[in-house]
Coordinates of C-alpha atoms and ligand atoms in Angstrom, one line a residue:
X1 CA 0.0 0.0 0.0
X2 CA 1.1 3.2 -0.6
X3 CA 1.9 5.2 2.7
X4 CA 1.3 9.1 2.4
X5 CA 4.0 11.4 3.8
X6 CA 3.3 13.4 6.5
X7 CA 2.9 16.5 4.6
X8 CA 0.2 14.9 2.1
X9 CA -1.6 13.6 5.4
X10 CA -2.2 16.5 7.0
X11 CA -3.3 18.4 3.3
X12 CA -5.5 15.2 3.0
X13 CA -6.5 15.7 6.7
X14 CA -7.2 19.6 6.2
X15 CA -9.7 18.4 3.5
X16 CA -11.7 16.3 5.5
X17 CA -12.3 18.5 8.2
X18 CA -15.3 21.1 8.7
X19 CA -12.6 23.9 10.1
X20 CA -9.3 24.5 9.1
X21 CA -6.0 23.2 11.0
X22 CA -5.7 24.9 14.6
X23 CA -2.9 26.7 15.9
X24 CA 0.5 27.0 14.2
X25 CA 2.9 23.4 14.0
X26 CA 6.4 24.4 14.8
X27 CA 9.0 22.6 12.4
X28 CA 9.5 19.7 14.6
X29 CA 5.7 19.4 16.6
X30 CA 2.4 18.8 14.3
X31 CA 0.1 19.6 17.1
X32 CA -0.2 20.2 20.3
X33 CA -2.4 17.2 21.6
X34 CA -3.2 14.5 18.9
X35 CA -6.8 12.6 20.3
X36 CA -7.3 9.4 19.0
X37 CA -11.4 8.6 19.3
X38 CA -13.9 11.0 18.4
X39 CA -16.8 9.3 20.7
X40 CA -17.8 11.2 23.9
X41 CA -14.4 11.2 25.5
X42 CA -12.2 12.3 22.3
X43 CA -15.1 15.0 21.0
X44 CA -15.1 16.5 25.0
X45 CA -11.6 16.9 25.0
X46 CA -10.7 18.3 21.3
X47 CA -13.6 20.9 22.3
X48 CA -11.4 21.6 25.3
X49 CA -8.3 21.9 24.0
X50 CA -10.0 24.2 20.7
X51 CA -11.8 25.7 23.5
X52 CA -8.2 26.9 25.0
X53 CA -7.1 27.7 21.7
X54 CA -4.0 25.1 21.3
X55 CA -3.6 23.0 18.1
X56 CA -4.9 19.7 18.4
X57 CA -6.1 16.7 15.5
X58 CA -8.7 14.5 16.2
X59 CA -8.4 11.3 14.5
X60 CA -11.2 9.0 14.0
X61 CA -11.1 5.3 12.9
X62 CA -14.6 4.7 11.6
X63 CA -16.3 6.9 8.9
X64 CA -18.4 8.9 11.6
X65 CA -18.1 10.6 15.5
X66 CA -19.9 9.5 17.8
X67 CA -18.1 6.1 19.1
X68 CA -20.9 3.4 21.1
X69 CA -23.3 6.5 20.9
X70 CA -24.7 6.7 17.7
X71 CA -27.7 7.7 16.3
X72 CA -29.5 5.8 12.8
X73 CA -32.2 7.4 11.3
X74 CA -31.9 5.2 8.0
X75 CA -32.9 1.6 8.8
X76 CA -36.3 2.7 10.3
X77 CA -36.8 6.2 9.4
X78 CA -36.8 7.3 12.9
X79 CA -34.1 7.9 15.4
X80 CA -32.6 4.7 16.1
X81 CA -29.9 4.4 19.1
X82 CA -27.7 1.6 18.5
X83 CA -25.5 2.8 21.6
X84 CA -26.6 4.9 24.5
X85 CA -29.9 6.2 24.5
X86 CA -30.6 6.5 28.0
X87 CA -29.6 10.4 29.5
X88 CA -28.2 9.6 33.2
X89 CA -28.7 12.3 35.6
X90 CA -30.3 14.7 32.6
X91 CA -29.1 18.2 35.2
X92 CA -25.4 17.4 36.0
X93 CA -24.8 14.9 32.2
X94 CA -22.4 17.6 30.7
X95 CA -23.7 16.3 27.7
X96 CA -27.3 17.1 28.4
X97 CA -26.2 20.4 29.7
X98 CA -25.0 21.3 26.5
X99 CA -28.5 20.4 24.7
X100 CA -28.5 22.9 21.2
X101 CA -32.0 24.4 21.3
X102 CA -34.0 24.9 19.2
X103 CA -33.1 21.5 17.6
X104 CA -32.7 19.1 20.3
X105 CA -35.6 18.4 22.0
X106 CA -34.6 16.3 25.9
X107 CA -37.1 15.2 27.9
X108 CA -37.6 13.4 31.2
X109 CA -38.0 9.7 30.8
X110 CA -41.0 8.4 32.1
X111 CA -41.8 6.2 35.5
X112 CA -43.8 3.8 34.2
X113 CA -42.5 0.2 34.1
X114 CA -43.8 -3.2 34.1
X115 CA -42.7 -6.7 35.0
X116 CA -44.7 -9.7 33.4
X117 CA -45.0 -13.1 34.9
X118 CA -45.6 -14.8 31.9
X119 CA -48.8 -13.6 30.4
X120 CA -49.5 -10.8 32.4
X121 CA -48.5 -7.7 34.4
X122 CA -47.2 -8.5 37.6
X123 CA -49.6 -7.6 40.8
X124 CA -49.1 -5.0 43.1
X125 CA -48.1 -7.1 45.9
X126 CA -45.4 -8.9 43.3
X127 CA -44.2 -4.9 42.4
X128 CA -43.7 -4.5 45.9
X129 CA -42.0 -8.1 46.7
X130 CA -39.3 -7.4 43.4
X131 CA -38.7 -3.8 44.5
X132 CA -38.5 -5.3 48.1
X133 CA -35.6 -7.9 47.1
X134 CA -34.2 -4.9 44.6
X135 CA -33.2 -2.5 47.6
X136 CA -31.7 -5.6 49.7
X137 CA -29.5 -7.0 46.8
X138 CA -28.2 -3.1 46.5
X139 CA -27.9 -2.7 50.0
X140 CA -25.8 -6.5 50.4
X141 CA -23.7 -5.1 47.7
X142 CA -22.9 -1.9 48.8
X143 CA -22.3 -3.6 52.4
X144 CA -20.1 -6.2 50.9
X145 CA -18.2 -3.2 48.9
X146 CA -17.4 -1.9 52.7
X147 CA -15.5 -5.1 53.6
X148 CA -11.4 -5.5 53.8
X149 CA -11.4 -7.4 50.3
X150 CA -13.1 -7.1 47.5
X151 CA -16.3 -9.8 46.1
X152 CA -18.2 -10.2 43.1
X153 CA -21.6 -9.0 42.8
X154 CA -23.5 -12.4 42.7
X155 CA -21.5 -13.4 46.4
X156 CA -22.9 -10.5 48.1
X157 CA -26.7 -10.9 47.0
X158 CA -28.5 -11.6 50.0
X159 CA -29.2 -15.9 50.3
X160 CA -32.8 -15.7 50.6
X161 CA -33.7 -14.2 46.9
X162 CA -35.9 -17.3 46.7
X163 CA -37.6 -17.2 42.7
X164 CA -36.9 -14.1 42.6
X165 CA -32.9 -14.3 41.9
X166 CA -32.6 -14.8 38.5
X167 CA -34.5 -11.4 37.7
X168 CA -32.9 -9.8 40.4
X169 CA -29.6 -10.9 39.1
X170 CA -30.7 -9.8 35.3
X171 CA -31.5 -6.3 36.2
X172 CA -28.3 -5.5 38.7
X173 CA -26.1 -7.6 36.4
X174 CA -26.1 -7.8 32.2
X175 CA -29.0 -5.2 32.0
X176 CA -27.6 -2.6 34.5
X177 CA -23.8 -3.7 33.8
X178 CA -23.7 -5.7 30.8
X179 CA -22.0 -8.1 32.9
X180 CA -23.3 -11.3 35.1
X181 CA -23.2 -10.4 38.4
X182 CA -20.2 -12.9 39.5
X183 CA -18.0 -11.1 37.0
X184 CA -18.5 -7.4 38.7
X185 CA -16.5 -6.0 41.1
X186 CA -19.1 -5.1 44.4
X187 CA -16.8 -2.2 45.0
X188 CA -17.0 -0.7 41.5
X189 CA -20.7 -1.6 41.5
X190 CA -21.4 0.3 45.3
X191 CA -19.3 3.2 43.8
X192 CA -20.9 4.1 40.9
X193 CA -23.2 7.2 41.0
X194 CA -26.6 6.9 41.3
X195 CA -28.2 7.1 37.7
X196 CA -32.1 7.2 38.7
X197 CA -32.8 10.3 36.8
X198 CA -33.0 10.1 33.2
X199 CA -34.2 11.8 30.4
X200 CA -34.4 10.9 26.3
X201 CA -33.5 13.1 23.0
X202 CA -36.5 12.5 20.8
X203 CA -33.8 13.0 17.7
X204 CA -31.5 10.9 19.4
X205 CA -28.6 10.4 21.9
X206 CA -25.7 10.0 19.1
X207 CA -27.4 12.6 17.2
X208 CA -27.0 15.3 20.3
X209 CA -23.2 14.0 20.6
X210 CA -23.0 14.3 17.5
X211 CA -23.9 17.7 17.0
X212 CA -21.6 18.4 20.0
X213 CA -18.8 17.2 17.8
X214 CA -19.9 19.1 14.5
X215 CA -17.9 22.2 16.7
X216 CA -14.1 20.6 16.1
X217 CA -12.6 19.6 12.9
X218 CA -12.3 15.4 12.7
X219 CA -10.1 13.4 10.7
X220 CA -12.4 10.0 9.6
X221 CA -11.2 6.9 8.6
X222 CA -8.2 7.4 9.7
X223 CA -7.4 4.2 12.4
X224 CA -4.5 4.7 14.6
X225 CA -1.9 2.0 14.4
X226 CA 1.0 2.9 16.7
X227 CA 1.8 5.5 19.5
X228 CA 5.7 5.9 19.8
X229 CA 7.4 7.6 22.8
X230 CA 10.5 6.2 22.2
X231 CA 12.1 9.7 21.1
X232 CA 9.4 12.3 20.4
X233 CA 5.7 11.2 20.6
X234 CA 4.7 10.0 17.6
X235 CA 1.4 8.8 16.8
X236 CA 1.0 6.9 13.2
X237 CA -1.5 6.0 10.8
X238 CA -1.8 4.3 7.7
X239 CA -2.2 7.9 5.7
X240 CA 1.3 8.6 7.5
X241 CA 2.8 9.7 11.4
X242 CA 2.5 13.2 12.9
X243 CA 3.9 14.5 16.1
X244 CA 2.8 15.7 19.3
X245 CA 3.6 16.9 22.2
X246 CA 0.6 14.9 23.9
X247 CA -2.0 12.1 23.1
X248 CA -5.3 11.2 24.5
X249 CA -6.1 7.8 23.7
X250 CA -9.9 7.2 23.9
X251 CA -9.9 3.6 22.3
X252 CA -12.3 1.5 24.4
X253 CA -10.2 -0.5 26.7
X254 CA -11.3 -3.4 24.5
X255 CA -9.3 -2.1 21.5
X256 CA -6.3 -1.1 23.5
X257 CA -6.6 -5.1 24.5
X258 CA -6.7 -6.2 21.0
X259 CA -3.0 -4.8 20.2
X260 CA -4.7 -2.9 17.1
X261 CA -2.8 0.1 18.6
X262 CA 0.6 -0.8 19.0
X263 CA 3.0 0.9 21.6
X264 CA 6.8 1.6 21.5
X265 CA 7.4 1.0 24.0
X266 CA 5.1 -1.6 25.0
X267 CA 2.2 -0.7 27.3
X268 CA 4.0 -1.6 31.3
X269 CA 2.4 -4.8 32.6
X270 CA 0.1 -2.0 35.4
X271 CA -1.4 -0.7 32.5
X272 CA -2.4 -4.0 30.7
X273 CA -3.5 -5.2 34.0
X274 CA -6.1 -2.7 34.6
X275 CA -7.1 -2.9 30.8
X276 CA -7.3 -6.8 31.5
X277 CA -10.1 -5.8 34.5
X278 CA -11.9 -3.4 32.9
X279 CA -12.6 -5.2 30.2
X280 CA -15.8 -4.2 28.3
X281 CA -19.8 -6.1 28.4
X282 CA -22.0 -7.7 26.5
X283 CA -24.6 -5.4 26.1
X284 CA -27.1 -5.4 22.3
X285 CA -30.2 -3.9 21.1
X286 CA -32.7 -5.7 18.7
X287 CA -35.1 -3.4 17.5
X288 CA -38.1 -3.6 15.9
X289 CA -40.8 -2.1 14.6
X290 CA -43.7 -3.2 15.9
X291 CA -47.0 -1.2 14.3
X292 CA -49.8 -0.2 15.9
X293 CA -48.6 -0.7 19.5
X294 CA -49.5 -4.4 19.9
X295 CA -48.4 -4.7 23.4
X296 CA -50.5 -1.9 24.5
X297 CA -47.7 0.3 26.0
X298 CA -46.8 3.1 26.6
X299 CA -44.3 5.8 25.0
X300 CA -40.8 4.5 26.7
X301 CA -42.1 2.2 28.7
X302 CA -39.8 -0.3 30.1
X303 CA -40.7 -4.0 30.8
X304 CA -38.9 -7.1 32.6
X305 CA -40.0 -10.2 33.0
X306 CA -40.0 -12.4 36.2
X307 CA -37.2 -14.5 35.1
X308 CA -36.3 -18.1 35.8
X309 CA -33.4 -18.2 33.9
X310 CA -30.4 -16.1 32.5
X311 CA -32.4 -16.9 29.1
X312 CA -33.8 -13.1 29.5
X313 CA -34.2 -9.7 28.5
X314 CA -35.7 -6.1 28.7
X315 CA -38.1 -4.5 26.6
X316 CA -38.0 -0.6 26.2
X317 CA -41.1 -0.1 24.0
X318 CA -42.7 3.0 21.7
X319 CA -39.5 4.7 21.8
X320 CA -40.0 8.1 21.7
X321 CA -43.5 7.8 20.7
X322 CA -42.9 5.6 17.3
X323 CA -43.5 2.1 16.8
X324 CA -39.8 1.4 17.4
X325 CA -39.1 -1.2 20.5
X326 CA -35.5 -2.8 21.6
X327 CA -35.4 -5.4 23.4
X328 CA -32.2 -5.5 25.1
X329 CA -29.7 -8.4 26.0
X330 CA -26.7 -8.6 27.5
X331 CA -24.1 -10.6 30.0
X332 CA -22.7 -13.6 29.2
X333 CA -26.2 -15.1 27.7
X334 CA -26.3 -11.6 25.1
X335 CA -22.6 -12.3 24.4
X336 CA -23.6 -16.2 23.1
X337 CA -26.6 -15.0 21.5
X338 CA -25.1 -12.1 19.3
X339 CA -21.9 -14.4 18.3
X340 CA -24.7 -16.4 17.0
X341 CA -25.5 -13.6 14.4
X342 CA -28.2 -11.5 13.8
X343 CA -31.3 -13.6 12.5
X344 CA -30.6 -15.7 15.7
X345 CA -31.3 -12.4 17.8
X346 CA -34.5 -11.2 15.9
X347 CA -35.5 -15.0 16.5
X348 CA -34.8 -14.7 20.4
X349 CA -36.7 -11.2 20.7
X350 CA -39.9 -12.5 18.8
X351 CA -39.8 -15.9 20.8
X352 CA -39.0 -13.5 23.9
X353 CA -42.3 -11.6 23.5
X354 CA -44.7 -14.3 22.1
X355 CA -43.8 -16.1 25.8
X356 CA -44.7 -12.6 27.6
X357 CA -47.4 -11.6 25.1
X358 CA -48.8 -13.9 22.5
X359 CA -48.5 -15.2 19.2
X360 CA -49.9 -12.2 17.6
X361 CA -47.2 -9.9 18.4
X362 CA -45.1 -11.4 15.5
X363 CA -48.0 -9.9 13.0
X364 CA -47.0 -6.3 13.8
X365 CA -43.5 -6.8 13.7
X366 CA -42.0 -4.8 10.2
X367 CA -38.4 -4.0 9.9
X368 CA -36.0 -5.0 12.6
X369 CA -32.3 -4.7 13.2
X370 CA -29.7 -6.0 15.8
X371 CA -26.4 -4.1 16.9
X372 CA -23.8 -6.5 17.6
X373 CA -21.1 -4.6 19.3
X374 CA -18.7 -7.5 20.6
X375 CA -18.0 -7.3 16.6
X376 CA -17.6 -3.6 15.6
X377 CA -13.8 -3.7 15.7
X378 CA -13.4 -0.1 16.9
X379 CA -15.1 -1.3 20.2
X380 CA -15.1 -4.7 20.5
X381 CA -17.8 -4.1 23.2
X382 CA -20.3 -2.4 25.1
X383 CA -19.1 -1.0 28.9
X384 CA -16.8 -1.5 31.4
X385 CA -17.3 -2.8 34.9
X386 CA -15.0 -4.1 36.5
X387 CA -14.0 -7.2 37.3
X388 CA -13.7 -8.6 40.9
X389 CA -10.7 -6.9 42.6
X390 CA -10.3 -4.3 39.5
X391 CA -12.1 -0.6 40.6
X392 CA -7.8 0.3 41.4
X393 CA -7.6 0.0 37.7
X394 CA -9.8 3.0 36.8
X395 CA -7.4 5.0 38.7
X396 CA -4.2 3.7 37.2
X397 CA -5.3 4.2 33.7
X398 CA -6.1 7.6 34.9
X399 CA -2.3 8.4 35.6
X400 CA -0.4 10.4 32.6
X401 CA 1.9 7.3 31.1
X402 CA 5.6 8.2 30.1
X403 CA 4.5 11.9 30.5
X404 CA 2.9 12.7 27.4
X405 CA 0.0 9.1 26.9
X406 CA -3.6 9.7 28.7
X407 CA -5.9 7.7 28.3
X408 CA -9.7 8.7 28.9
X409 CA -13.5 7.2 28.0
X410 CA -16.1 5.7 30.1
X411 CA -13.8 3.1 31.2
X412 CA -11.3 6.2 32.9
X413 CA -14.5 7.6 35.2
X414 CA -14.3 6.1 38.7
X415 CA -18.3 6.9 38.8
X416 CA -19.5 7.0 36.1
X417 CA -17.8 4.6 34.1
X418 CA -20.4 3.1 31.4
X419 CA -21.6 6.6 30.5
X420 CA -21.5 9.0 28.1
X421 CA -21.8 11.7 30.7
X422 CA -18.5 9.8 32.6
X423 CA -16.9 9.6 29.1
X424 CA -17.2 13.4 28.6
X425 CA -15.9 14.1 31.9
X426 CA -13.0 12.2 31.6
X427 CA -12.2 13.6 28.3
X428 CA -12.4 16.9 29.2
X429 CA -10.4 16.4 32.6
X430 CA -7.5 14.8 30.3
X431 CA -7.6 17.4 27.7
X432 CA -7.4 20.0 31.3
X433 CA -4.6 17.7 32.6
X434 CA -2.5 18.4 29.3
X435 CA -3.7 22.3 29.4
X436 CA -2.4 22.6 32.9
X437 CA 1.1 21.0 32.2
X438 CA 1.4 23.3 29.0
X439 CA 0.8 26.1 31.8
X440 CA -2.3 27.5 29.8
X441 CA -4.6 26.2 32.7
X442 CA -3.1 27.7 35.9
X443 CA -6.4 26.9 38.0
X444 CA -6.5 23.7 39.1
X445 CA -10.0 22.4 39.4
X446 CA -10.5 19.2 41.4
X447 CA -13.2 17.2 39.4
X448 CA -13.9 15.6 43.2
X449 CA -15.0 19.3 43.9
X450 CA -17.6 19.3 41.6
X451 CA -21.4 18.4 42.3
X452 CA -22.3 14.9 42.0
X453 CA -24.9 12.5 42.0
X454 CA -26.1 11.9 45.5
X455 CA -25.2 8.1 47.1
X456 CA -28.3 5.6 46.0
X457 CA -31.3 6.3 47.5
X458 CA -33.8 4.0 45.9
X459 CA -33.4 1.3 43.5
X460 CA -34.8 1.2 40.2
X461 CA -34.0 -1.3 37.7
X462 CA -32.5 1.2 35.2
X463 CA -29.0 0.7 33.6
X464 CA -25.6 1.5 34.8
X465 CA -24.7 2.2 31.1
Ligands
FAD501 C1 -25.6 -0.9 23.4 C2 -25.1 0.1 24.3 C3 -26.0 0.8 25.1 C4 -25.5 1.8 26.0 N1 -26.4 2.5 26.7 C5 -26.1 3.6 27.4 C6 -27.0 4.5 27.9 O1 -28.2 4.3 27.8 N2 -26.6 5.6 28.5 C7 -25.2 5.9 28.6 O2 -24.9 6.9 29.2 N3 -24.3 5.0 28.1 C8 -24.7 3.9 27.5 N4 -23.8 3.1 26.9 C9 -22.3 3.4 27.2 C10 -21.8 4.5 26.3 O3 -22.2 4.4 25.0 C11 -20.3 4.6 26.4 O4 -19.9 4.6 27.8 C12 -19.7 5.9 25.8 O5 -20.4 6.2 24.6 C13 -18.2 5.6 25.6 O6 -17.6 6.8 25.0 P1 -16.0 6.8 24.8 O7 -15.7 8.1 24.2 O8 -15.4 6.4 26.1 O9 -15.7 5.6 23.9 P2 -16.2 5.3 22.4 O10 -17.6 5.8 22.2 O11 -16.0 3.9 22.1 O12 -15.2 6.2 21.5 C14 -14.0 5.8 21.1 C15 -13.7 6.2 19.7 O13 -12.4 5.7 19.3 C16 -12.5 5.2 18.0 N5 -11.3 4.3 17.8 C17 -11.2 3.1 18.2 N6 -10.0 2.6 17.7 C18 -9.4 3.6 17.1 C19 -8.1 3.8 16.4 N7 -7.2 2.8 16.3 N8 -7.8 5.0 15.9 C20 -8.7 6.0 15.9 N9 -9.9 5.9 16.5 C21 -10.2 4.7 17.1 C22 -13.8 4.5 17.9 O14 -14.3 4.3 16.6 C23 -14.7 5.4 18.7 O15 -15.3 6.4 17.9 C24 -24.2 2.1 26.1 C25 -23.3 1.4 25.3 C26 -23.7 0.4 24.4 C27 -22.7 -0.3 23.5

């Protein structure tokens, strides 16, 4: 293949972007801060450092921003999430905050929720029993998370969950964490914010961030292949190598795994241990459009089902008011099910519903689609919780690396790892990080300073992610 020069990159580069090239390359330094990633993380901090008027590229692998929050409006002709779609904490998400109006329309997620057993809506007295078993299973983890040592998830549950364990382990675990509970970390689980509060973007989650990123100029297409500190800090592509004095690498913690990105030299065993814990979930949307409301729903309703197996799913229905549905899967029964391909997911979600619903359901079903993230090789997965013994590791990737490496995402945000909102922060408290050591930030803000959401209060089955 032919390999560009650095000079023809960046013209090539220059053409691709919306804005033209930031500050002014010195004869030896390209830029400033080179951000690999433009999802949540990488678009926060190139808006940072444009913000504070340094030169910066922001390289992008795939042909659009926006990372595991993405918005398709082509496959049903509505806005289609095939990441995040739920807004966590709607008045501190930075990404909420930033909501362009008019255009953006964000509104408060509705209350309503139902759990079936089998064939029909749970009673009151079940509600009550399942919210009942929900607070004590949070409660035995975040006691657990207290102890000298750290224990998985499905240890601390309380012992006498009776039938209601498997649902109870479906919600806390693949559905809030995209993880079964035994794989989670009760300490990373009891320390993540409280993410009750939620709102929706009728045009879309991805389409919000991505209209967010429309502000800095974005190299597509453009996968980085190797980060070199062994002299200068060099970050190459296949279009060619350009220098920097700093890189923030927002690569999900799954890609970093992969060795896609190479390192010279090689990542230090702390690092790759801490990538090795926070390794990313299971966690897919099928979606279908099901006309005519069939289930009788309401707008963004969200349904479980009392579960007697890991063999389960959610069902967030009338999305936004259209006939659009997802029914979600995730953990280690999502992961098997997706490896198995698409047609064997629309398959599951159909079979799913006609158990919970009826035969007839299958009549309204139109178009349907199903993300399978474990495969999209520029995430190679859905969150990150960690595993048993691993919340240290958010921390250490965290750190600066050989001066000039930080890493940032969802998988960097000691609280609100999973998130887009935790993605942002992080990338914007790296790009502030690099600001500070260039001296252009002198105040130094402690992002523990800053408001956050409160300790749990009352369960709700909504999603950590
Ligand atoms: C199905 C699903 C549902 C979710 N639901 C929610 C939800 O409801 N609410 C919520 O808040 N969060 C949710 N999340 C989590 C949320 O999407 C992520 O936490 C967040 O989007 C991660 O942002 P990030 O910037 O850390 O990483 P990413 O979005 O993964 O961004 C990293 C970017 O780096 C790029 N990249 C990778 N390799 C290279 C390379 N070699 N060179 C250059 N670029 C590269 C990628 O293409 C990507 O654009 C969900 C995630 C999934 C998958």
């Amino acid at each position: 293949m032919k390999r560009l020069s650095r000079r023809t990159f960046l013209a090539a580069s220059a053409a691709v972007t919306a804005s033209p090239v930031l500050g002014a390359p010195s004869s030896s330094i390209d830029f400033d801060v080179i951000i690999v990633g433009a999802g949540s993380a990488g678009i926060a901090a190139a808006r940072r450092i444009y913000a504070a008027g340094r030169s910066f590229r922001l390289i992008e692998a795939s042909s659009q921003i926006g990372g595991r929050c993405i918005t398709d409006t082509s496959i049903f002709g509505v806005p289609y999430d095939r990441g995040a779609h739920w807004i966590h904490m709607p008045d501190l998400n930075p990404v909420a905050k930033l909501t362009p109006k008019p255009g953006f329309d964000v509104y408060a997620a509705s209350a309503a929720q139902r759990l079936r057993v089998g064939r029909r809506n749970a009673r009151e007295g079940e509600l009550e029993e399942y919210l009942g078993v929900l607070v004590r299973s949070n409660r035995a983890i975040a006691d657990a998370a207290r102890g000298k040592s750290d224990v998985n998830c499905a240890d601390a549950l309380p012992k006498d969950l009776r039938d209601w364990r498997p649902t109870v382990e479906f919600v806390l675990g693949p559905y809030g964490c995209a993880k079964d509970l035994r794989e989670i970390s009760a300490y990373d689980f009891a320390k993540s914010a409280e993410r009750d509060v939620d709102a929706f973007c009728r045009q879309g989650y991805g389409a919000l961030l991505g209209k967010l990123g429309a502000a800095v100029p974005v190299t597509l297409a453009t996968p980085v292949t190797r980060i070199d500190t062994n002299d200068r800090l060099i970050v190459e592509t296949d279009k060619g190598r350009l220098v920097a004095r700093a890189v923030i690498i927002t690569a999900s913690t799954n890609v970093l795994l992969s060795g896609d990105i190479k390192f010279t030299p090689e990542l230090p065993k702390r690092q790759l241990d801490a990538l090795n814990q926070l390794k990313l979930g299971s966690y897919d949307h099928i979606a279908l459009e099901l006309i005519g409301n069939p289930l009788g729903l309401q707008r963004d309703e969200l349904v479980f089902e009392k579960s007697e197996t890991t063999r389960t799913a959610a069902l967030l229905a009338n999305i936004s008011g259209t006939s659009l549905a997802t029914v979600e899967v995730a953990g280690k029964f999502g992961r098997d099910l997706s490896a198995q391909g698409e047609p064997a997911m629309v398959a599951f979600a159909l079979e799913w519903l006609t158990d919970l619903y009826g035969a007839d359901v299958k009549k309204a079903v139109k178009r349907t689609h199903a993300t399978r993230w474990n495969a999209e090789p520029f995430a190679r997965g859905a969150f990150s919780a960690a595993s048993p013994g691993g919340q240290g590791a958010r921390k250490t990737l965290m750190e600066p690396l050989r001066d000039r490496i930080y890493f940032a995402g969802e998988a960097m945000h000691e609280t609100l790892w999973g998130t887009v909102g935790g993605a942002w922060e992080s990338g914007t408290r790296a790009a502030e990080a690099i600001l500070r050591k260039m001296g252009v930030l002198k105040e130094i803000e402690d992002p523990k300073d800053k408001p956050r959401a409160k300790e749990p209060s009352k369960p709700q089955p909504r999603r950590k992610g």
